[in-house]
Amino acid sequence: MPGKPDESPLIEALRYDGLEMPPSGRLSESIVRDFERWIADGAFDPRTDSPQPRPSSAGIDLEQGRLFWAFQPITSPSVPKPRDPVSTSIDAFVAVQREAAGLKAAPKSDPATLVRRLWFDLIGLPPATEELAGAVRLIETDRSGGVAAIVDQLLKSEQFGVHWGRHWLDVARYADSNGGDFNATFHNAWRYRDYVVDAFNRDLPFDRFVREQIAGDLLPADDDQQRARQVIATGFLMLGTKMLSERDKEKLTLDVVDEQISTVGSAFLGMTLGCARCHDHKFDPVPIRDYYALAGIFASTRTLQGESQKYVSTWPKTSLPAAPEHVAAVEAWEATEKQLKSNLKAAEKDLEDLRKNQSADSRFIVDNEAAEVMGYWKPSALTPGFVGAGYIHDDQQDKGRKSVKFTWQPPATARCEVRLSYIPGANRAENVPIRIEHAEGISDVTLDQSKAPSIDRRFTSVGIFSFAADRPAVITVSNAGTKGYVIADAVWFVPVDSENRPVETPATGADDPLLAAKTQSVDELKKQLAAHQKDAPEPLPQAIAVQDIPKPEDCAVCIRGEHRSRGQLVPRGFLQVVSDASAAPPELPQDQSGRRELAEWITSDRNPLTARVIVNRVWAHLMREGIVRSVDNFGSLGERPTHPELLDYLAAEFCLPPDQLTVAGKPGLGWSIKGLIREITLTETYQQRSRHDAGNAAVDPENRLLWRAHRRRLSAEEIRDGLLKISGSLDLSPGGTPVPGAGVLVKSNDANAEGFVPDETQRRSLYLPIIRNELPAVLTAFDFADPDLVVGKRPVTNVPAQALFLLNSPFVMSAAEGTARQVLKDTPRTADQLIDNVCLRLLSRHVLPEELERFSSFLELEGSRAELSAIDPTSEDDKSAEPLVTRLTRLIHTLTASTEFLLLE
């Protein structure tokens, strides 16, 4: 009786209430409860169906779900009119709510503070002293025009893409290694990183940016360059950490699919879609069927292919378009390398065989092939390590009736150590009888062949004996009284000196012409191979990128998330709650995964989430907090927008093409990130001071209504890059791999194993290697984004480790000394000008009078203008500057650790 366990004859029988099943004995209560639950869920067939919703959860009402603010269509609200005049439409939306709460707006930031804010917000670097002075003059001359000119200048800088590209890489969970169980190197992830930087610098429309990352390989391209760029873009789907050593490959595939669904959901839609893998989403209107509709798309996309070693999966190496002459050069080089390696391998084997065969005088070795056998001994070459062509064993047969007699005629009377060769093993005899007939009589010993030979892993000594030139030596191996296999391979007679030390007698030495010729051949081939490899052409470009599988398929529901318990097949598709309820389900191509259609659905003007999410992300980076503070979660557990009309105004303006006008009469932004940034930074709201106001704080302590600017601590990258810039050592060269020379594993799980060691670099922090499980200390100390997760908003902590890092890091101390030398090099020779230059470099402001007195005293420079004028810090021979350099370094180091340096007003 589906849905009615208490009325079910089956349950009646299992409970032993009348009928009794099974008759052998009543099942446990837990098993009976499982049957009751199954019937209550509808008695579904798990091979074809998914469980029906239980009465306690009546399912998801999509119509009701569509009423939630985030799923409502984007509106174009009219611009309100606040009481006090404002400069921009954005300011009007903010002012109306601020005025309604009785709050006063903070005054405008002073020019120097605003310049520092713009430089860090737009390019992630502090302004140089000359940049600061020029920008301040522009603002003081014409504030609105000057700020606009500065913003335009910074948006054109190549460093804009470096800084804003890092924001997106946080969302894309970028790393240069896999992490997890098998920390494999992502050798080509850097191409995706550089693609992101380039996309921001080119101001690639964000909708196109999204489509290329999800389905760039499926989009048409005008030329090879564009095709390569689009293929590289799909690295977005590849970058997540994976449990590569998972032996259940079906489970691994679905785990990767889950990570991709979760990432796409959080990054583009602000939705926690991974929650629907095992059941309907508990909080948002996302049924489990929607999850598996998306799962079919990503399961039809190849992310993993092949193995780097047994059971360890790896990913396809996707070739990028290259010039024909480049391809030909690489192919020719690889063919030559292959031939050289083959020649070297053959030459090394010849040399090894020669040395093995000539390692001892053949007159002193008797192989089993020259021995006299009694009974049948089975020949074998199964286990390597034998002398000659093979060895023989007694096959554990006819115990006591088999023996092998090794006879040797000594070339001269001598004392020799007798060594026997055998192949050890657990199934070998432990008491093999050995009889030695020597010049002084007969000796009997036993040999444990279950243990490994002690000499060169092939021979074991059975004693030292005297042998006469006129009497043969006889060594007999028997299987009498043994249990297990008895092995007979070879006997080696090694002459010993008066102290019983072996005197091995090589048949050939360094003077042997054949040995010398083969050694020279190997050395020559090694030199040729090394020279060839040194002259290697640039490798053909490859990308870490996804591909469609040959036969895309829909995905069946995994009941309770278990991949071996499959339910109903779900057609590939998208989220119903943000799809047109009256429209027919999407028809995806049978020969493609559906990623292209998914990308088009995500960037469709009918999808209200994508534009709201990215507009909110940009707002959060500039204003310190998002209009929706939970920037990665627009669902019911996320925060509600503080300014919903403003969010929709910005989203509508952002999506609108430039040839159409907004409600405010301005051209649409056409999905331009730079245009949106410009729009926000030119507002009074962005340019406010961060000054505290007790009255405002009593009403709005969290500054949700933006009555002042939020202060923020500099990011890890801004701290490192800023220190490098002010010390004059920042390298702005772009692009390239951060893991040159790294192997398959960038870092082994073995703590004693040597892993990849990155080179020291003074390039921007974006180009540091991001190795999962081993991030650079300078980044982790200051809350770098966890590369395993989508991180739209980094946590900001204030912990002792940060102060200790700033005080004790050799990097920080070196930057302080470099800055001191730069200041002495560039500053006019007066104490006040010297100190003022320090403040301008580090804090982007002039020194205050009270600071000038304290700093002068610390530097011991009161009235010491003559001392300054006599110093030449650029001269390596002039050591007179060193005392001042030391004191100045300490002052700069102190300011580096100060709150004013670390916080952006």
CSV table of C-alpha atoms in Angstrom, one decimal, residues 168-437:
chain,number,residue,atom,x,y,z
A,168,TRP,CA,37.7,37.3,-10.5
A,169,LEU,CA,40.4,34.6,-9.9
A,170,ASP,CA,39.1,34.5,-6.3
A,171,VAL,CA,35.7,33.6,-7.6
A,172,ALA,CA,37.1,31.1,-10.2
A,173,ARG,CA,39.0,29.3,-7.4
A,174,TYR,CA,42.2,29.7,-9.4
A,175,ALA,CA,45.3,27.7,-8.4
A,176,ASP,CA,48.4,26.3,-10.1
A,177,SER,CA,48.0,22.8,-8.6
A,178,ASN,CA,45.2,20.4,-7.8
A,179,GLY,CA,45.7,20.0,-4.0
A,180,GLY,CA,43.6,17.3,-2.3
A,181,ASP,CA,44.9,13.8,-2.3
A,182,PHE,CA,47.2,14.1,-5.3
A,183,ASN,CA,48.7,17.6,-5.6
A,184,ALA,CA,49.2,17.5,-9.4
A,185,THR,CA,50.6,20.5,-11.2
A,186,PHE,CA,48.2,22.6,-13.3
A,187,HIS,CA,51.0,23.3,-15.8
A,188,ASN,CA,48.8,25.5,-18.1
A,189,ALA,CA,46.4,27.1,-15.6
A,190,TRP,CA,48.5,30.3,-16.1
A,191,ARG,CA,47.0,30.7,-19.5
A,192,TYR,CA,43.5,31.0,-17.9
A,193,ARG,CA,44.9,33.6,-15.4
A,194,ASP,CA,46.4,35.6,-18.3
A,195,TYR,CA,43.1,35.3,-20.2
A,196,VAL,CA,41.3,36.9,-17.3
A,197,VAL,CA,43.8,39.7,-17.0
A,198,ASP,CA,43.5,40.4,-20.7
A,199,ALA,CA,39.7,40.2,-20.6
A,200,PHE,CA,39.6,42.9,-17.9
A,201,ASN,CA,42.1,45.1,-19.7
A,202,ARG,CA,40.2,44.7,-23.0
A,203,ASP,CA,37.0,45.4,-21.2
A,204,LEU,CA,35.5,42.2,-22.7
A,205,PRO,CA,31.7,42.5,-22.2
A,206,PHE,CA,30.8,40.5,-19.1
A,207,ASP,CA,28.1,38.5,-20.8
A,208,ARG,CA,30.7,37.4,-23.4
A,209,PHE,CA,33.2,36.7,-20.6
A,210,VAL,CA,30.7,34.4,-19.0
A,211,ARG,CA,29.9,32.6,-22.2
A,212,GLU,CA,33.5,32.0,-23.1
A,213,GLN,CA,34.3,30.5,-19.7
A,214,ILE,CA,31.4,28.1,-19.8
A,215,ALA,CA,31.4,27.2,-23.5
A,216,GLY,CA,34.2,28.9,-25.3
A,217,ASP,CA,35.2,25.7,-27.1
A,218,LEU,CA,31.7,25.5,-28.6
A,219,LEU,CA,31.5,29.2,-29.8
A,220,PRO,CA,32.4,30.2,-33.3
A,221,ALA,CA,35.7,32.0,-33.8
A,222,ASP,CA,37.0,34.4,-36.4
A,223,ASP,CA,40.6,33.2,-36.3
A,224,ASP,CA,43.0,30.9,-34.4
A,225,GLN,CA,43.8,33.6,-31.9
A,226,GLN,CA,40.2,34.0,-30.9
A,227,ARG,CA,39.7,30.2,-30.9
A,228,ALA,CA,42.7,29.7,-28.6
A,229,ARG,CA,41.4,32.4,-26.2
A,230,GLN,CA,38.0,30.8,-26.0
A,231,VAL,CA,39.4,27.4,-25.4
A,232,ILE,CA,41.6,28.7,-22.6
A,233,ALA,CA,38.6,30.4,-21.1
A,234,THR,CA,36.9,27.1,-20.3
A,235,GLY,CA,39.7,26.5,-17.8
A,236,PHE,CA,37.2,28.1,-15.5
A,237,LEU,CA,35.5,24.7,-15.2
A,238,MET,CA,38.8,22.8,-14.7
A,239,LEU,CA,40.3,24.7,-11.9
A,240,GLY,CA,38.5,23.0,-8.9
A,241,THR,CA,40.4,20.6,-6.7
A,242,LYS,CA,39.6,16.9,-7.5
A,243,MET,CA,40.1,13.6,-5.6
A,244,LEU,CA,42.2,12.2,-8.5
A,245,SER,CA,43.1,8.9,-6.8
A,246,GLU,CA,39.4,8.0,-6.4
A,247,ARG,CA,39.1,4.4,-7.8
A,248,ASP,CA,35.4,4.6,-8.4
A,249,LYS,CA,35.5,6.7,-11.6
A,250,GLU,CA,31.8,7.1,-11.8
A,251,LYS,CA,31.7,8.7,-8.4
A,252,LEU,CA,34.7,10.9,-9.3
A,253,THR,CA,32.9,12.1,-12.4
A,254,LEU,CA,29.8,13.1,-10.5
A,255,ASP,CA,32.0,14.7,-7.7
A,256,VAL,CA,33.6,16.9,-10.4
A,257,VAL,CA,30.2,17.6,-11.9
A,258,ASP,CA,29.0,18.7,-8.4
A,259,GLU,CA,32.0,21.0,-8.0
A,260,GLN,CA,31.3,22.6,-11.4
A,261,ILE,CA,27.6,23.1,-10.7
A,262,SER,CA,28.3,24.6,-7.3
A,263,THR,CA,30.9,26.9,-8.8
A,264,VAL,CA,28.7,28.1,-11.7
A,265,GLY,CA,25.8,28.6,-9.3
A,266,SER,CA,27.8,30.7,-6.8
A,267,ALA,CA,30.0,32.6,-9.3
A,268,PHE,CA,27.4,33.7,-11.9
A,269,LEU,CA,24.0,33.2,-10.2
A,270,GLY,CA,24.7,33.7,-6.5
A,271,MET,CA,23.0,30.4,-5.7
A,272,THR,CA,24.1,27.4,-3.6
A,273,LEU,CA,23.1,24.8,-6.1
A,274,GLY,CA,25.2,22.0,-4.7
A,275,CYS,CA,22.7,21.7,-1.9
A,276,ALA,CA,20.3,19.9,-4.3
A,277,ARG,CA,22.5,17.0,-5.1
A,278,CYS,CA,20.8,14.7,-2.5
A,279,HIS,CA,17.4,16.2,-2.1
A,280,ASP,CA,15.3,19.3,-3.0
A,281,HIS,CA,17.0,22.4,-1.8
A,282,LYS,CA,15.9,23.0,1.8
A,283,PHE,CA,15.8,26.8,1.5
A,284,ASP,CA,15.7,27.9,-2.1
A,285,PRO,CA,13.3,26.9,-4.9
A,286,VAL,CA,15.7,24.5,-6.5
A,287,PRO,CA,14.3,20.9,-6.9
A,288,ILE,CA,16.6,18.0,-7.2
A,289,ARG,CA,15.5,17.6,-10.8
A,290,ASP,CA,17.0,21.0,-11.6
A,291,TYR,CA,20.3,19.9,-10.2
A,292,TYR,CA,20.4,16.7,-12.3
A,293,ALA,CA,19.2,18.7,-15.4
A,294,LEU,CA,22.4,20.7,-15.0
A,295,ALA,CA,24.4,17.6,-14.1
A,296,GLY,CA,23.6,16.1,-17.5
A,297,ILE,CA,25.2,19.1,-19.1
A,298,PHE,CA,28.5,18.8,-17.1
A,299,ALA,CA,28.5,15.0,-17.1
A,300,SER,CA,28.5,15.4,-20.9
A,301,THR,CA,31.6,17.5,-20.6
A,302,ARG,CA,35.0,15.8,-20.4
A,303,THR,CA,37.0,17.2,-17.5
A,304,LEU,CA,39.1,14.1,-16.7
A,305,GLN,CA,40.8,11.8,-19.2
A,306,GLY,CA,43.3,9.0,-18.7
A,307,GLU,CA,45.6,8.4,-15.7
A,308,SER,CA,49.0,9.9,-14.7
A,309,GLN,CA,49.7,6.7,-12.9
A,310,LYS,CA,47.6,3.6,-11.9
A,311,TYR,CA,44.3,4.7,-10.5
A,312,VAL,CA,45.2,8.4,-10.5
A,313,SER,CA,43.1,10.3,-13.0
A,314,THR,CA,44.3,13.2,-15.0
A,315,TRP,CA,42.9,15.7,-17.4
A,316,PRO,CA,43.1,16.0,-21.2
A,317,LYS,CA,46.0,18.1,-22.6
A,318,THR,CA,44.2,20.4,-25.0
A,319,SER,CA,46.3,21.6,-27.9
A,320,LEU,CA,45.9,25.2,-29.0
A,321,PRO,CA,46.3,26.5,-32.6
A,322,ALA,CA,49.9,27.1,-33.6
A,323,ALA,CA,51.8,28.2,-36.7
A,324,PRO,CA,52.6,25.4,-39.1
A,325,GLU,CA,56.3,26.1,-39.0
A,326,HIS,CA,56.2,25.9,-35.2
A,327,VAL,CA,54.4,22.5,-35.3
A,328,ALA,CA,56.9,21.2,-37.9
A,329,ALA,CA,59.9,22.3,-35.8
A,330,VAL,CA,58.5,20.7,-32.6
A,331,GLU,CA,57.7,17.4,-34.4
A,332,ALA,CA,61.2,17.3,-35.9
A,333,TRP,CA,62.8,18.0,-32.6
A,334,GLU,CA,60.7,15.3,-30.8
A,335,ALA,CA,61.6,12.7,-33.5
A,336,THR,CA,65.3,13.5,-33.0
A,337,GLU,CA,64.9,13.3,-29.2
A,338,LYS,CA,63.1,10.0,-29.4
A,339,GLN,CA,65.8,8.5,-31.6
A,340,LEU,CA,68.6,9.8,-29.3
A,341,LYS,CA,66.9,8.4,-26.2
A,342,SER,CA,66.4,5.1,-28.0
A,343,ASN,CA,70.1,5.0,-29.0
A,344,LEU,CA,71.2,5.9,-25.5
A,345,LYS,CA,69.0,3.2,-23.9
A,346,ALA,CA,70.5,0.6,-26.2
A,347,ALA,CA,74.1,1.7,-25.6
A,348,GLU,CA,73.5,1.8,-21.8
A,349,LYS,CA,72.2,-1.8,-21.9
A,350,ASP,CA,75.2,-3.0,-23.9
A,351,LEU,CA,77.5,-1.4,-21.4
A,352,GLU,CA,75.6,-2.8,-18.5
A,353,ASP,CA,75.6,-6.3,-20.0
A,354,LEU,CA,79.3,-6.0,-20.7
A,355,ARG,CA,80.1,-4.9,-17.1
A,356,LYS,CA,77.8,-7.6,-15.6
A,357,ASN,CA,79.4,-10.4,-17.7
A,358,GLN,CA,82.9,-9.1,-17.0
A,359,SER,CA,82.5,-8.1,-13.4
A,360,ALA,CA,84.5,-11.1,-12.4
A,361,ASP,CA,86.9,-13.5,-14.2
A,362,SER,CA,84.8,-16.2,-15.8
A,363,ARG,CA,87.4,-18.7,-14.7
A,364,PHE,CA,86.2,-18.2,-11.1
A,365,ILE,CA,82.4,-18.5,-11.8
A,366,VAL,CA,80.5,-21.7,-12.5
A,367,ASP,CA,77.0,-21.2,-13.8
A,368,ASN,CA,74.2,-23.8,-13.5
A,369,GLU,CA,74.5,-24.5,-17.2
A,370,ALA,CA,77.9,-26.0,-16.6
A,371,ALA,CA,76.9,-27.9,-13.5
A,372,GLU,CA,76.1,-31.7,-13.3
A,373,VAL,CA,72.5,-32.3,-12.2
A,374,MET,CA,71.0,-35.4,-10.6
A,375,GLY,CA,67.2,-35.6,-11.1
A,376,TYR,CA,65.0,-33.1,-13.0
A,377,TRP,CA,65.6,-29.5,-12.1
A,378,LYS,CA,63.2,-27.1,-13.8
A,379,PRO,CA,64.8,-24.2,-15.7
A,380,SER,CA,63.4,-20.7,-15.1
A,381,ALA,CA,64.1,-17.0,-15.8
A,382,LEU,CA,60.9,-15.8,-14.2
A,383,THR,CA,62.4,-13.7,-11.4
A,384,PRO,CA,65.3,-11.4,-12.4
A,385,GLY,CA,68.6,-11.2,-10.6
A,386,PHE,CA,70.2,-14.4,-11.8
A,387,VAL,CA,73.6,-15.1,-13.3
A,388,GLY,CA,73.8,-16.1,-16.9
A,389,ALA,CA,70.7,-17.0,-18.9
A,390,GLY,CA,68.6,-18.3,-16.0
A,391,TYR,CA,68.5,-20.5,-13.0
A,392,ILE,CA,67.0,-24.0,-12.0
A,393,HIS,CA,64.9,-25.2,-9.1
A,394,ASP,CA,63.8,-28.6,-7.8
A,395,ASP,CA,60.0,-27.8,-8.3
A,396,GLN,CA,59.6,-29.1,-4.7
A,397,GLN,CA,59.6,-32.6,-6.1
A,398,ASP,CA,61.6,-35.8,-5.2
A,399,LYS,CA,63.1,-34.4,-2.0
A,400,GLY,CA,66.4,-36.1,-1.2
A,401,ARG,CA,66.9,-37.4,-4.7
A,402,LYS,CA,68.0,-34.3,-6.5
A,403,SER,CA,71.3,-32.4,-6.5
A,404,VAL,CA,73.4,-30.0,-8.5
A,405,LYS,CA,77.2,-30.4,-8.6
A,406,PHE,CA,79.4,-27.4,-9.5
A,407,THR,CA,83.0,-28.4,-10.3
A,408,TRP,CA,85.8,-25.9,-10.6
A,409,GLN,CA,89.5,-26.3,-11.4
A,410,PRO,CA,91.5,-23.7,-9.6
A,411,PRO,CA,94.1,-22.0,-11.8
A,412,ALA,CA,96.4,-21.9,-8.8
A,413,THR,CA,96.5,-23.0,-5.2
A,414,ALA,CA,94.6,-20.3,-3.2
A,415,ARG,CA,92.2,-19.6,-0.4
A,416,CYS,CA,88.8,-18.6,-1.8
A,417,GLU,CA,85.5,-17.4,-0.4
A,418,VAL,CA,82.7,-19.5,-1.9
A,419,ARG,CA,79.6,-17.5,-2.9
A,420,LEU,CA,76.4,-19.0,-4.1
A,421,SER,CA,73.8,-17.2,-6.2
A,422,TYR,CA,70.1,-17.8,-5.9
A,423,ILE,CA,66.7,-16.1,-6.3
A,424,PRO,CA,65.2,-15.6,-2.8
A,425,GLY,CA,61.5,-15.8,-1.9
A,426,ALA,CA,59.1,-16.7,1.0
A,427,ASN,CA,58.4,-20.1,-0.6
A,428,ARG,CA,62.1,-21.0,-0.7
A,429,ALA,CA,63.8,-23.7,1.5
A,430,GLU,CA,65.4,-22.4,4.7
A,431,ASN,CA,67.9,-25.3,5.1
A,432,VAL,CA,69.4,-26.1,1.8
A,433,PRO,CA,72.3,-28.5,2.2
A,434,ILE,CA,75.6,-27.3,0.7
A,435,ARG,CA,78.7,-29.6,0.6
A,436,ILE,CA,82.1,-28.1,-0.2
A,437,GLU,CA,84.9,-30.4,-1.3
